[in-house]
C-alpha angles and dihedrals in degrees: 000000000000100000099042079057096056096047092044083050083050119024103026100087091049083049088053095042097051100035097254091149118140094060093044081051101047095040082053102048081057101049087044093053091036081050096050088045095053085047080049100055088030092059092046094048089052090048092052093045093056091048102035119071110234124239103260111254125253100252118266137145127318096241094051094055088044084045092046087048102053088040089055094040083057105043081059088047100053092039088069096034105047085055102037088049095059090045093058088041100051085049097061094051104104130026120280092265098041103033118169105248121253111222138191108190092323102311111108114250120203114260117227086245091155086078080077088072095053128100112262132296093030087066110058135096094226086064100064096036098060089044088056086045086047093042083054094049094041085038096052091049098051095044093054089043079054100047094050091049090060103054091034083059087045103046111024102023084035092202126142085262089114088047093050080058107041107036097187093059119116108249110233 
């Protein structure tokens, strides 16, 4: 997903511009269908955190549970945003009469062309496309602070956190 991404933010207008198309479109197609999996599994995550009770967390400082819930609260955010994001951008490629179509996995998904209506700039193209490049920089950020929490918490706290995460991992 994410380097198909890179190369659509990069290489995509040259593709346009000389008729490259099969393999835009193709690429495309992928990144749409990957985009609408990963709402999918977002919305259901979401779905299982607001009716399932969390494990209590091992005690720490209060920044660090303040820290952890923003983080969390984040992460969700950015799970709707960076997808929905890429759907309002792709339908706003095109013109009304000619719009790019939007795939997964071959079947023909409705566009948001009802972004068209809207004042400027909620109805560019430009917009969305620079949320869904901001969502992968914050993303990325927050993944990898994630990501290091959980192995500080692991390896130097040495408290359960990274089995809270990871279920299937053996307790010390």
């Amino acid at each position: 997903q994410v380097p198909i991404g890179f190369w659509l933010s990069r290489e995509a207008p040259q593709a346009r511009i000389t008729g490259d198309d099969w393999l835009l479109l193709w690429l495309e197609q992928i990144h749409h269908s990957m985009g609408f999996v990963i709402l999918a599994v977002a919305a259901l995550r979401i779905s299982w955190r607001l009716s399932h009770i969390s494990p209590s967390a091992p005690p720490a400082p209060a920044y660090q549970k303040v820290l952890a819930h923003i983080t969390h609260i984040a992460l969700y955010v950015l799970m709707i945003v960076f997808p929905l994001s890429g759907w309002a951008g792709s339908s706003l490629i095109g013109s009304a009469q000619f719009p790019v179509p939007i795939n997964f996995f071959g079947l023909e998904m409705i566009g948001l062309g009802f972004l068209r209506s809207l004042e400027p700039p909620f109805n560019t193209f430009r917009l969305y496309r620079d949320i869904h490049t901001y969502c992968w920089w914050v993303g990325g950020g927050l993944l990898t602070l994630h990501i290091l929490a959980g192995l500080y918490h692991h390896f130097v706290v040495k408290d359960d956190v990274l089995h809270r995460m990871l279920p299937g991992l053996k307790k010390r």
